[in-house]
GROMACS .gro file of N, CA, C and O in nm:
model
  344
    1LEU      N    1   0.085  -0.116   0.000
    1LEU     CA    2   0.000   0.000   0.000
    1LEU      C    3   0.089   0.123   0.000
    1LEU      O    4   0.180   0.133   0.081
    2ILE      N    5   0.065   0.215  -0.091
    2ILE     CA    6   0.144   0.337  -0.099
    2ILE      C    7   0.050   0.454  -0.078
    2ILE      O    8  -0.048   0.471  -0.151
    3VAL      N    9   0.082   0.535   0.025
    3VAL     CA   10  -0.005   0.643   0.067
    3VAL      C   11   0.074   0.774   0.068
    3VAL      O   12   0.189   0.777   0.112
    4LEU      N   13   0.012   0.883   0.020
    4LEU     CA   14   0.072   1.015   0.030
    4LEU      C   15   0.042   1.068   0.170
    4LEU      O   16  -0.074   1.078   0.210
    5LEU      N   17   0.147   1.100   0.246
    5LEU     CA   18   0.129   1.138   0.385
    5LEU      C   19   0.058   1.272   0.404
    5LEU      O   20  -0.014   1.290   0.500
    6HIS      N   21   0.078   1.364   0.313
    6HIS     CA   22   0.021   1.497   0.334
    6HIS      C   23  -0.132   1.499   0.324
    6HIS      O   24  -0.196   1.585   0.381
    7ASN      N   25  -0.191   1.402   0.250
    7ASN     CA   26  -0.337   1.399   0.239
    7ASN      C   27  -0.396   1.259   0.257
    7ASN      O   28  -0.516   1.240   0.240
    8LEU      N   29  -0.310   1.161   0.290
    8LEU     CA   30  -0.349   1.021   0.313
    8LEU      C   31  -0.418   0.957   0.193
    8LEU      O   32  -0.495   0.863   0.206
    9LEU      N   33  -0.388   1.007   0.074
    9LEU     CA   34  -0.442   0.952  -0.049
    9LEU      C   35  -0.368   0.823  -0.085
    9LEU      O   36  -0.245   0.821  -0.090
   10VAL      N   37  -0.443   0.715  -0.105
   10VAL     CA   38  -0.383   0.590  -0.150
   10VAL      C   39  -0.357   0.604  -0.300
   10VAL      O   40  -0.448   0.627  -0.378
   11VAL      N   41  -0.228   0.591  -0.340
   11VAL     CA   42  -0.194   0.609  -0.480
   11VAL      C   43  -0.166   0.477  -0.552
   11VAL      O   44  -0.168   0.472  -0.674
   12ASP      N   45  -0.139   0.372  -0.477
   12ASP     CA   46  -0.114   0.243  -0.541
   12ASP      C   47  -0.119   0.133  -0.436
   12ASP      O   48  -0.100   0.157  -0.318
   13TYR      N   49  -0.147   0.011  -0.482
   13TYR     CA   50  -0.146  -0.106  -0.396
   13TYR      C   51  -0.123  -0.229  -0.483
   13TYR      O   52  -0.136  -0.225  -0.603
   14ARG      N   53  -0.090  -0.338  -0.419
   14ARG     CA   54  -0.066  -0.464  -0.489
   14ARG      C   55  -0.122  -0.577  -0.405
   14ARG      O   56  -0.096  -0.586  -0.286
   15LEU      N   57  -0.198  -0.665  -0.467
   15LEU     CA   58  -0.253  -0.783  -0.401
   15LEU      C   59  -0.201  -0.908  -0.470
   15LEU      O   60  -0.164  -0.904  -0.586
   16GLY      N   61  -0.203  -1.018  -0.401
   16GLY     CA   62  -0.173  -1.145  -0.465
   16GLY      C   63  -0.048  -1.215  -0.418
   16GLY      O   64  -0.035  -1.335  -0.436
   17HIS      N   65   0.047  -1.143  -0.360
   17HIS     CA   66   0.168  -1.209  -0.311
   17HIS      C   67   0.143  -1.267  -0.172
   17HIS      O   68   0.074  -1.206  -0.091
   18PRO      N   69   0.201  -1.382  -0.142
   18PRO     CA   70   0.187  -1.437  -0.007
   18PRO      C   71   0.268  -1.353   0.092
   18PRO      O   72   0.356  -1.277   0.052
   19GLY      N   73   0.237  -1.366   0.218
   19GLY     CA   74   0.305  -1.289   0.321
   19GLY      C   75   0.454  -1.314   0.329
   19GLY      O   76   0.528  -1.234   0.384
   20SER      N   77   0.501  -1.426   0.276
   20SER     CA   78   0.644  -1.458   0.283
   20SER      C   79   0.727  -1.384   0.179
   20SER      O   80   0.849  -1.387   0.184
   21VAL      N   81   0.663  -1.316   0.085
   21VAL     CA   82   0.735  -1.241  -0.018
   21VAL      C   83   0.784  -1.109   0.042
   21VAL      O   84   0.709  -1.039   0.110
   22HIS      N   85   0.910  -1.076   0.017
   22HIS     CA   86   0.968  -0.952   0.069
   22HIS      C   87   0.895  -0.832   0.009
   22HIS      O   88   0.856  -0.832  -0.107
   23ASP      N   89   0.876  -0.728   0.089
   23ASP     CA   90   0.806  -0.608   0.045
   23ASP      C   91   0.866  -0.549  -0.082
   23ASP      O   92   0.793  -0.505  -0.172
   24ALA      N   93   0.999  -0.546  -0.092
   24ALA     CA   94   1.064  -0.488  -0.209
   24ALA      C   95   1.032  -0.568  -0.335
   24ALA      O   96   1.019  -0.511  -0.444
   25TRP      N   97   1.018  -0.700  -0.323
   25TRP     CA   98   0.982  -0.782  -0.439
   25TRP      C   99   0.837  -0.755  -0.481
   25TRP      O  100   0.808  -0.739  -0.599
   26ALA      N  101   0.747  -0.749  -0.385
   26ALA     CA  102   0.607  -0.720  -0.415
   26ALA      C  103   0.595  -0.580  -0.476
   26ALA      O  104   0.513  -0.557  -0.565
   27PHE      N  105   0.677  -0.487  -0.430
   27PHE     CA  106   0.676  -0.350  -0.480
   27PHE      C  107   0.703  -0.345  -0.630
   27PHE      O  108   0.646  -0.262  -0.702
   28GLN      N  109   0.789  -0.434  -0.679
   28GLN     CA  110   0.823  -0.435  -0.821
   28GLN      C  111   0.702  -0.459  -0.910
   28GLN      O  112   0.702  -0.422  -1.026
   29GLY      N  113   0.597  -0.517  -0.857
   29GLY     CA  114   0.478  -0.545  -0.935
   29GLY      C  115   0.374  -0.433  -0.931
   29GLY      O  116   0.267  -0.448  -0.988
   30THR      N  117   0.407  -0.322  -0.866
   30THR     CA  118   0.310  -0.212  -0.857
   30THR      C  119   0.323  -0.117  -0.976
   30THR      O  120   0.426  -0.111  -1.042
   31ARG      N  121   0.218  -0.042  -1.000
   31ARG     CA  122   0.222   0.059  -1.105
   31ARG      C  123   0.321   0.169  -1.072
   31ARG      O  124   0.386   0.223  -1.160
   32ILE      N  125   0.334   0.202  -0.945
   32ILE     CA  126   0.424   0.310  -0.907
   32ILE      C  127   0.569   0.274  -0.936
   32ILE      O  128   0.648   0.360  -0.974
   33ALA      N  129   0.606   0.148  -0.924
   33ALA     CA  130   0.742   0.106  -0.955
   33ALA      C  131   0.770   0.109  -1.105
   33ALA      O  132   0.880   0.142  -1.148
   34SER      N  133   0.669   0.077  -1.185
   34SER     CA  134   0.690   0.074  -1.330
   34SER      C  135   0.668   0.209  -1.397
   34SER      O  136   0.722   0.234  -1.504
   35ASN      N  137   0.589   0.297  -1.336
   35ASN     CA  138   0.562   0.428  -1.395
   35ASN      C  139   0.540   0.532  -1.286
   35ASN      O  140   0.430   0.585  -1.270
   36PRO      N  141   0.646   0.566  -1.210
   36PRO     CA  142   0.630   0.655  -1.095
   36PRO      C  143   0.583   0.795  -1.132
   36PRO      O  144   0.509   0.858  -1.057
   37MET      N  145   0.623   0.846  -1.245
   37MET     CA  146   0.588   0.982  -1.282
   37MET      C  147   0.437   0.999  -1.305
   37MET      O  148   0.385   1.109  -1.297
   38GLN      N  149   0.369   0.890  -1.330
   38GLN     CA  150   0.224   0.896  -1.349
   38GLN      C  151   0.152   0.911  -1.214
   38GLN      O  152   0.044   0.968  -1.208
   39LEU      N  153   0.213   0.862  -1.107
   39LEU     CA  154   0.147   0.860  -0.976
   39LEU      C  155   0.206   0.956  -0.874
   39LEU      O  156   0.138   0.991  -0.778
   40ILE      N  157   0.331   0.993  -0.890
   40ILE     CA  158   0.396   1.084  -0.795
   40ILE      C  159   0.410   1.220  -0.862
   40ILE      O  160   0.476   1.231  -0.966
   41PRO      N  161   0.351   1.323  -0.804
   41PRO     CA  162   0.362   1.456  -0.864
   41PRO      C  163   0.507   1.502  -0.876
   41PRO      O  164   0.594   1.460  -0.800
   42ARG      N  165   0.531   1.589  -0.971
   42ARG     CA  166   0.665   1.645  -0.992
   42ARG      C  167   0.715   1.708  -0.863
   42ARG      O  168   0.638   1.769  -0.788
   43ASP      N  169   0.844   1.693  -0.836
   43ASP     CA  170   0.909   1.744  -0.715
   43ASP      C  171   0.859   1.679  -0.587
   43ASP      O  172   0.870   1.737  -0.479
   44HIS      N  173   0.801   1.561  -0.595
   44HIS     CA  174   0.761   1.483  -0.478
   44HIS      C  175   0.837   1.351  -0.480
   44HIS      O  176   0.895   1.314  -0.582
   45TRP      N  177   0.833   1.280  -0.370
   45TRP     CA  178   0.902   1.153  -0.360
   45TRP      C  179   0.836   1.068  -0.253
   45TRP      O  180   0.748   1.114  -0.182
   46THR      N  181   0.882   0.945  -0.241
   46THR     CA  182   0.837   0.857  -0.136
   46THR      C  183   0.958   0.813  -0.055
   46THR      O  184   1.069   0.805  -0.108
   47TRP      N  185   0.939   0.788   0.074
   47TRP     CA  186   1.045   0.736   0.159
   47TRP      C  187   1.029   0.586   0.170
   47TRP      O  188   0.917   0.536   0.178
   48ALA      N  189   1.141   0.515   0.171
   48ALA     CA  190   1.137   0.370   0.180
   48ALA      C  191   1.258   0.320   0.258
   48ALA      O  192   1.351   0.396   0.285
   49ASP      N  193   1.258   0.191   0.292
   49ASP     CA  194   1.376   0.137   0.361
   49ASP      C  195   1.482   0.098   0.258
   49ASP      O  196   1.462   0.106   0.138
   50SER      N  197   1.595   0.053   0.308
   50SER     CA  198   1.712   0.030   0.221
   50SER      C  199   1.695  -0.087   0.124
   50SER      O  200   1.778  -0.105   0.035
   51ALA      N  201   1.591  -0.165   0.136
   51ALA     CA  202   1.567  -0.276   0.043
   51ALA      C  203   1.510  -0.226  -0.090
   51ALA      O  204   1.512  -0.298  -0.189
   52TYR      N  205   1.459  -0.105  -0.091
   52TYR     CA  206   1.395  -0.050  -0.210
   52TYR      C  207   1.498   0.021  -0.297
   52TYR      O  208   1.606   0.056  -0.252
   53PRO      N  209   1.464   0.046  -0.424
   53PRO     CA  210   1.560   0.111  -0.513
   53PRO      C  211   1.579   0.258  -0.478
   53PRO      O  212   1.484   0.325  -0.438
   54SER      N  213   1.699   0.307  -0.493
   54SER     CA  214   1.725   0.449  -0.475
   54SER      C  215   1.702   0.517  -0.609
   54SER      O  216   1.773   0.493  -0.706
   55GLU      N  217   1.598   0.597  -0.614
   55GLU     CA  218   1.559   0.667  -0.737
   55GLU      C  219   1.534   0.813  -0.701
   55GLU      O  220   1.524   0.847  -0.584
   56THR      N  221   1.518   0.898  -0.801
   56THR     CA  222   1.487   1.038  -0.772
   56THR      C  223   1.354   1.051  -0.700
   56THR      O  224   1.332   1.145  -0.625
   57TRP      N  225   1.266   0.955  -0.717
   57TRP     CA  226   1.134   0.957  -0.656
   57TRP      C  227   1.123   0.864  -0.535
   57TRP      O  228   1.019   0.857  -0.471
   58CYS      N  229   1.230   0.792  -0.503
   58CYS     CA  230   1.228   0.695  -0.392
   58CYS      C  231   1.352   0.718  -0.305
   58CYS      O  232   1.463   0.682  -0.343
   59VAL      N  233   1.332   0.779  -0.189
   59VAL     CA  234   1.442   0.814  -0.101
   59VAL      C  235   1.465   0.702   0.000
   59VAL      O  236   1.372   0.662   0.070
   60VAL      N  237   1.587   0.650   0.001
   60VAL     CA  238   1.622   0.538   0.090
   60VAL      C  239   1.743   0.576   0.175
   60VAL      O  240   1.819   0.667   0.140
   61PRO      N  241   1.766   0.507   0.285
   61PRO     CA  242   1.883   0.534   0.369
   61PRO      C  243   2.012   0.497   0.297
   61PRO      O  244   2.014   0.415   0.206
   62PHE      N  245   2.120   0.560   0.341
   62PHE     CA  246   2.252   0.523   0.291
   62PHE      C  247   2.287   0.385   0.346
   62PHE      O  248   2.257   0.353   0.460
   63LYS      N  249   2.352   0.305   0.262
   63LYS     CA  250   2.400   0.174   0.306
   63LYS      C  251   2.549   0.183   0.334
   63LYS      O  252   2.622   0.250   0.261
   64LYS      N  253   2.591   0.114   0.440
   64LYS     CA  254   2.732   0.112   0.474
   64LYS      C  255   2.808   0.038   0.364
   64LYS      O  256   2.773  -0.075   0.328
   65PRO      N  257   2.912   0.100   0.307
   65PRO     CA  258   2.990   0.030   0.204
   65PRO      C  259   3.065  -0.088   0.265
   65PRO      O  260   3.102  -0.085   0.382
   66LYS      N  261   3.085  -0.192   0.185
   66LYS     CA  262   3.158  -0.311   0.232
   66LYS      C  263   3.295  -0.269   0.284
   66LYS      O  264   3.372  -0.206   0.214
   67GLY      N  265   3.322  -0.304   0.409
   67GLY     CA  266   3.450  -0.273   0.469
   67GLY      C  267   3.469  -0.125   0.499
   67GLY      O  268   3.578  -0.082   0.535
   68GLY      N  269   3.365  -0.046   0.485
   68GLY     CA  270   3.376   0.098   0.509
   68GLY      C  271   3.280   0.146   0.616
   68GLY      O  272   3.222   0.067   0.689
   69ARG      N  273   3.267   0.276   0.623
   69ARG     CA  274   3.180   0.338   0.721
   69ARG      C  275   3.100   0.449   0.654
   69ARG      O  276   3.142   0.504   0.553
   70LEU      N  277   2.988   0.480   0.714
   70LEU     CA  278   2.911   0.594   0.668
   70LEU      C  279   2.970   0.720   0.730
   70LEU      O  280   3.024   0.717   0.840
   71SER      N  281   2.956   0.832   0.660
   71SER     CA  282   3.002   0.959   0.714
   71SER      C  283   2.907   1.003   0.826
   71SER      O  284   2.795   0.951   0.840
   72ARG      N  285   2.948   1.099   0.902
   72ARG     CA  286   2.862   1.152   1.009
   72ARG      C  287   2.732   1.206   0.949
   72ARG      O  288   2.624   1.182   1.000
   73ASP      N  289   2.742   1.279   0.839
   73ASP     CA  290   2.623   1.335   0.774
   73ASP      C  291   2.528   1.225   0.727
   73ASP      O  292   2.407   1.237   0.738
   74GLN      N  293   2.584   1.117   0.672
   74GLN     CA  294   2.500   1.006   0.626
   74GLN      C  295   2.430   0.939   0.743
   74GLN      O  296   2.313   0.902   0.734
   75ASN      N  297   2.499   0.923   0.855
   75ASN     CA  298   2.437   0.865   0.975
   75ASN      C  299   2.325   0.953   1.029
   75ASN      O  300   2.219   0.904   1.067
   76VAL      N  301   2.347   1.084   1.030
   76VAL     CA  302   2.244   1.177   1.076
   76VAL      C  303   2.123   1.169   0.982
   76VAL      O  304   2.008   1.163   1.027
   77TYR      N  305   2.150   1.169   0.852
   77TYR     CA  306   2.042   1.157   0.753
   77TYR      C  307   1.961   1.030   0.777
   77TYR      O  308   1.838   1.034   0.782
   78ASN      N  309   2.029   0.918   0.792
   78ASN     CA  310   1.960   0.789   0.816
   78ASN      C  311   1.876   0.794   0.944
   78ASN      O  312   1.765   0.740   0.948
   79LYS      N  313   1.929   0.858   1.047
   79LYS     CA  314   1.857   0.867   1.174
   79LYS      C  315   1.725   0.941   1.154
   79LYS      O  316   1.618   0.895   1.197
   80TYR      N  317   1.729   1.055   1.088
   80TYR     CA  318   1.607   1.131   1.068
   80TYR      C  319   1.513   1.067   0.968
   80TYR      O  320   1.390   1.072   0.983
   81LEU      N  321   1.566   1.002   0.866
   81LEU     CA  322   1.483   0.930   0.771
   81LEU      C  323   1.408   0.816   0.840
   81LEU      O  324   1.290   0.795   0.815
   82SER      N  325   1.475   0.747   0.931
   82SER     CA  326   1.409   0.636   1.000
   82SER      C  327   1.293   0.687   1.087
   82SER      O  328   1.193   0.619   1.103
   83LYS      N  329   1.304   0.808   1.141
   83LYS     CA  330   1.194   0.863   1.221
   83LYS      C  331   1.074   0.897   1.134
   83LYS      O  332   0.960   0.882   1.177
   84VAL      N  333   1.098   0.941   1.012
   84VAL     CA  334   0.988   0.974   0.920
   84VAL      C  335   0.915   0.847   0.877
   84VAL      O  336   0.793   0.842   0.870
   85ARG      N  337   0.989   0.740   0.847
   85ARG     CA  338   0.930   0.617   0.797
   85ARG      C  339   0.854   0.539   0.903
   85ARG      O  340   0.771   0.458   0.874
   86THR      N  341   0.886   0.560   1.031
   86THR     CA  342   0.826   0.481   1.138
   86THR      C  343   0.682   0.519   1.163
   86THR      O  344   0.642   0.626   1.162
   0.00000   0.00000   0.00000
């Protein structure tokens, strides 16, 4: 279920996958994933967790690089993003 937070408008949903399917996999079958510009107004975006694709319309947390670390700014960003998504 994909909802616009500012007006609680449901813009897309997907039925048919069993509960054991990962959300990101089920998301790939939605209209919003295949044609986001049709459903998300210009200069708007959706927040998602790190399993989802990072796109101009889909904001996800920074992932720690293999063998590396996130910068302080990236950690702060992730902290505040997690509060919005919760």
